[in-house]
Short mmCIF file of C-alpha atoms in Angstrom, two decimals:
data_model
loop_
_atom_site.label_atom_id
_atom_site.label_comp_id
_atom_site.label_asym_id
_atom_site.label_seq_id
_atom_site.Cartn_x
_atom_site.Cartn_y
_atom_site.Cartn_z
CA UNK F 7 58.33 12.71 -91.16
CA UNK F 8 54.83 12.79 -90.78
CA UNK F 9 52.30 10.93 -88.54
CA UNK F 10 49.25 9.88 -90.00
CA UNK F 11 46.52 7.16 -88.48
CA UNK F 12 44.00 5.45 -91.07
CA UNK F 13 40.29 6.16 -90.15
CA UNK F 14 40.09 2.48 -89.07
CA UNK F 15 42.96 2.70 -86.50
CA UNK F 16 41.38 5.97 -85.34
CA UNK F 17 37.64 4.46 -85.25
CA UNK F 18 39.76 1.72 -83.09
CA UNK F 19 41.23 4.04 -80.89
CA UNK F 20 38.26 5.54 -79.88
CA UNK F 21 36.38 2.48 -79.40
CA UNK F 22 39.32 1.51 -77.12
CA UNK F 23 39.07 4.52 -75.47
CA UNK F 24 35.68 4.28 -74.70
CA UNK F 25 35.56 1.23 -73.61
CA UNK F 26 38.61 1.99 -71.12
CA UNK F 27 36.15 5.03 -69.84
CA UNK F 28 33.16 2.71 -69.19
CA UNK F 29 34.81 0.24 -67.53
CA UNK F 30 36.59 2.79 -65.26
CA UNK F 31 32.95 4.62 -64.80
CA UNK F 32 31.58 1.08 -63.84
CA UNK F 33 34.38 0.32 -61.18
CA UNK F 34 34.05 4.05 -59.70
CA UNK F 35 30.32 2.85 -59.26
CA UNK F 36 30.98 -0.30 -57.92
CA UNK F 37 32.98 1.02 -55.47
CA UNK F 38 30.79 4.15 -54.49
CA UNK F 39 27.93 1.47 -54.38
CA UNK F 40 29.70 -0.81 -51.62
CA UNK F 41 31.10 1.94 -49.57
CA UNK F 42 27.06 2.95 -49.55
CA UNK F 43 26.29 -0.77 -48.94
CA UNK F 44 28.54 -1.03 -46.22
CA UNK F 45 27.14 2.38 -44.43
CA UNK F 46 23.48 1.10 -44.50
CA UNK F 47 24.83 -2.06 -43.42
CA UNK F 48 26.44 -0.31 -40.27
CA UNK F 49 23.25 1.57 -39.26
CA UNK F 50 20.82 -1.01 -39.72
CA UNK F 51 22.72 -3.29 -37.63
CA UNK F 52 23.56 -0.82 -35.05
CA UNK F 53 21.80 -1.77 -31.51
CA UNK F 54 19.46 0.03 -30.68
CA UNK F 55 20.01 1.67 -27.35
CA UNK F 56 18.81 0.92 -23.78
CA UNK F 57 15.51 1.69 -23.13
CA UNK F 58 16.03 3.02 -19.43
CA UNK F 59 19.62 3.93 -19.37
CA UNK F 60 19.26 5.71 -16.38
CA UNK F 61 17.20 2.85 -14.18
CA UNK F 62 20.12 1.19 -15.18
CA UNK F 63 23.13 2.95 -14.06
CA UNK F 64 21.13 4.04 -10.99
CA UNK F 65 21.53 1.14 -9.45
CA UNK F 66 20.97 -2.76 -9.32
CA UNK F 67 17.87 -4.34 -10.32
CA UNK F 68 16.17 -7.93 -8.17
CA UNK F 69 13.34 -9.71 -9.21
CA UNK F 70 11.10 -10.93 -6.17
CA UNK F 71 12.59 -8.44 -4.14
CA UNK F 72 11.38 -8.96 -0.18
CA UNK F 73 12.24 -7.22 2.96
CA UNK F 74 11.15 -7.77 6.85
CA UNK F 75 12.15 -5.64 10.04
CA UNK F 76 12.33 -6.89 13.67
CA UNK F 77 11.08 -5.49 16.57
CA UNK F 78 7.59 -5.28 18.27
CA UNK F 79 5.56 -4.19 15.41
CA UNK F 80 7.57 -6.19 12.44
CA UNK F 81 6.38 -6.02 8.62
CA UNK F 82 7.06 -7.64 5.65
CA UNK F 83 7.57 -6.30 1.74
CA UNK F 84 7.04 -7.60 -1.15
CA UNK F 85 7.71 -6.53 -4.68
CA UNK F 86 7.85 -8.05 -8.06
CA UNK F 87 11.31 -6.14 -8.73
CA UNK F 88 13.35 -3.59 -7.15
CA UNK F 89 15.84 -0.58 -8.62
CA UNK F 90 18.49 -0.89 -5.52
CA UNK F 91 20.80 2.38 -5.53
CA UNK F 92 24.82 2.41 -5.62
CA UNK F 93 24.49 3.62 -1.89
CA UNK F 94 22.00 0.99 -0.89
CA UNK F 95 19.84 3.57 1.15
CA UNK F 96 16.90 4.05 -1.68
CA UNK F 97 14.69 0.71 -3.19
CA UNK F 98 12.14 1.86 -6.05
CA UNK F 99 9.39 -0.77 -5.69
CA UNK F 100 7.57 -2.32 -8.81
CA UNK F 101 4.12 -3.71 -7.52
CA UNK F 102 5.19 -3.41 -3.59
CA UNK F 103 3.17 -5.39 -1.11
CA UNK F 104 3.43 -4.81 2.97
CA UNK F 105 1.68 -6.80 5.34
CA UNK F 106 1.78 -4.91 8.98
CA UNK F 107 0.95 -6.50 12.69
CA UNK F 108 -1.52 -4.13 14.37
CA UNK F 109 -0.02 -4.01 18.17
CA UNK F 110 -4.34 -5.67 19.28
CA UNK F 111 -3.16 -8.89 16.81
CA UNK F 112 -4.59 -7.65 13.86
CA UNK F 113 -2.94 -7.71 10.31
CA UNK F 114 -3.01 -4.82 7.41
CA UNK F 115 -2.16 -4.97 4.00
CA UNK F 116 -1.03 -2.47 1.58
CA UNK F 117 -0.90 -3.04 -2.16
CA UNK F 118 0.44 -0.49 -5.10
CA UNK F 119 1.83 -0.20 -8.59
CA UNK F 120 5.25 1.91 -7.21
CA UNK F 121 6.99 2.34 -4.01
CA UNK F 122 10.17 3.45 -2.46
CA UNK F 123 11.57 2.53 0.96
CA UNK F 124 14.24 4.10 2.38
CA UNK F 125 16.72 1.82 4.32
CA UNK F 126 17.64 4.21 6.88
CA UNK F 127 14.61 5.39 8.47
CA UNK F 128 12.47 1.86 7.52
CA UNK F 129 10.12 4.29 5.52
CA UNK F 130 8.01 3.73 3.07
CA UNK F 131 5.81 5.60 0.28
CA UNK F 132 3.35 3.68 -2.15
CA UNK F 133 1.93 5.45 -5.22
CA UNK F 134 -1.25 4.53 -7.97
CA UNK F 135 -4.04 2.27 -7.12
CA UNK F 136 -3.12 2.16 -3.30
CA UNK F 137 -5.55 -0.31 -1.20
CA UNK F 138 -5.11 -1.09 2.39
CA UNK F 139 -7.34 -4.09 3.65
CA UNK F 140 -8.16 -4.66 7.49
CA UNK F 141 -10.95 -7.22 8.17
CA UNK F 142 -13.62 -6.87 5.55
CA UNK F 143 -12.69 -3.13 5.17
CA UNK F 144 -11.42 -2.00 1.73
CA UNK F 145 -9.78 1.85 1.54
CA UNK F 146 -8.87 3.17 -1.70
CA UNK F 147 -6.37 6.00 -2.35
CA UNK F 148 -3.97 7.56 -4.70
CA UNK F 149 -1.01 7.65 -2.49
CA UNK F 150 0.28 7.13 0.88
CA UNK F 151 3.56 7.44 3.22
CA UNK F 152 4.00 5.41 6.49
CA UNK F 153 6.54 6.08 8.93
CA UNK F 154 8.47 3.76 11.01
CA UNK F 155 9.02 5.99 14.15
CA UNK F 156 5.77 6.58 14.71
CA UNK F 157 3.96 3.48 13.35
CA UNK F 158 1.38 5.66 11.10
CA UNK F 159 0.55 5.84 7.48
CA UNK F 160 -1.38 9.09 5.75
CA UNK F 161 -2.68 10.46 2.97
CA UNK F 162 -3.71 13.64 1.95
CA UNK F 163 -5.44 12.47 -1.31
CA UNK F 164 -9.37 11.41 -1.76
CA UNK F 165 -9.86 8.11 -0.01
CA UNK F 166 -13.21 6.03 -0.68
CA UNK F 167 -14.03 2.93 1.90
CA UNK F 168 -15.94 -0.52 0.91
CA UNK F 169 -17.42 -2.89 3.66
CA UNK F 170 -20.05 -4.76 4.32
CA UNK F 171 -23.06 -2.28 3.85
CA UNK F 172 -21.07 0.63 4.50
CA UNK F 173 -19.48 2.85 1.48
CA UNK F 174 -18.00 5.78 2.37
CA UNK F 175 -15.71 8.54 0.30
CA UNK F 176 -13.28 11.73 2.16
CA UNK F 177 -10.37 12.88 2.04
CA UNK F 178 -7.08 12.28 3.85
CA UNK F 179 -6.55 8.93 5.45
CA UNK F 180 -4.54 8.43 8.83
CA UNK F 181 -3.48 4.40 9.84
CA UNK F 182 -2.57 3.52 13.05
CA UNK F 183 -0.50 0.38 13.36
CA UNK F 184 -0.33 -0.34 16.82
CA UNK F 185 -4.22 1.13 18.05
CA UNK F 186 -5.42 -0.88 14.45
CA UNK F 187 -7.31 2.05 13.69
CA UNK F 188 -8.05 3.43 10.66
CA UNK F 189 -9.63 7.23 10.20
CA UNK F 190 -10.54 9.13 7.19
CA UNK F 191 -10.12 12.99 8.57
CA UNK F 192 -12.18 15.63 6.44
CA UNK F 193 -15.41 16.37 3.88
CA UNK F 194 -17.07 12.91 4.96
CA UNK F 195 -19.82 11.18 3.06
CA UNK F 196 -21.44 7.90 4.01
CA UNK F 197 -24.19 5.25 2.27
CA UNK F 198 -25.54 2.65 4.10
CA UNK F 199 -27.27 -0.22 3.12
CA UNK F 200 -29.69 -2.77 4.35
CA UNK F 201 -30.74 -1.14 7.28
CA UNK F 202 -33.51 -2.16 8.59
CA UNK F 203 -35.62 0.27 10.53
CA UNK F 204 -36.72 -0.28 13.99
CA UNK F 205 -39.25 1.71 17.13
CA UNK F 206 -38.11 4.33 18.75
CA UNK F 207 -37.58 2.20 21.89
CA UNK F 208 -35.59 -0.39 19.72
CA UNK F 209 -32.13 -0.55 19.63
CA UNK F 210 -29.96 -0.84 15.80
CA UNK F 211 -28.67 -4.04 15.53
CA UNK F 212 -25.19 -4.47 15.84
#
């Protein structure tokens, strides 16, 4: 017996056949195009991560942070927010702020962008746009440690001084706490103004 298919059937069949190909073509697309849809969806919505990871797992952060000691000489610091450590010995200071009792009455203030004090030893280091004001003096420096045991701060960086008609620049800067004293130790220059000059029997007025 033999098998034979009219051209119509056959023209059919292929049509049929085609059609079967296209629509399987289409749903291979479909697919491939959601699986893609799905990955872009994924990594666009992905959060992004954190931006200090390490400040973070460092230790604890407070907002308004303040700390005082007692004692003879006591001071007070303020900072707009603190990275505590896990062992509580190390504070990194945003914006720290100290105000000191000289040991004659007198009070000293100490202003910075970054600071660290260290909880065992009552230590404390202040770094960028450092200014220390006592009376209507003004000192400027880049950086600056003071030390509980001994009541000093220093410096070894340029220092420059504003007050009344005084303006002086140097380097290295040495604070006294409890003598209120304030010296700037090496290479010196001074500008005064408003003298007023007097006889050489005359005294300068003070």
């Amino acid at each position: 017996m033999g098998f034979g298919m009219k051209h119509k059937e056959l023209e059919r069949w292929y049509r049929l056949r085609n059609i079967r190909r296209g629509a399987q073509l289409l749903i291979l697309v479909s697919v491939v195009l959601s699986i893609s849809g799905y990955a872009a969806s994924v990594f666009v919505s992905r959060p992004a991560p954190a931006e200090s990871p390490e400040l973070v797992e460092s230790g604890s952060r407070i907002d308004n942070f303040t700390y005082s000691t007692p004692g003879a000489n006591p001071w007070e610091l303020e900072a707009s927010s603190a990275i505590i450590a896990d062992s509580l010995d190390k504070i990194e200071l945003t914006n720290p702020r100290v105000v000191y009792r000289g040991g004659k009455g007198g009070t000293i203030y100490l202003s910075a962008k970054v600071g660290q004090l260290d909880r065992k030893s009552n230590n404390v280091s202040a770094h960028g746009d450092v200014i220390i004001r006592y009376k209507d003096m003004k000192f400027a420096t880049g950086e600056i440690t003071y030390s509980q045991a001994n009541h000093q701060a220093k410096s070894s960086s340029p220092v420059s001084l504003e007050g009344g008609d005084l303006s002086l620049t140097g380097k290295g800067l040495k604070v006294s706490i409890d003598d209120e004293e304030i010296t700037i130790e090496r290479d010196v220059e001074a500008r005064l103004f408003n003298v007023r000059l007097v006889g050489p029997k005359n005294r300068l007025p003070m």
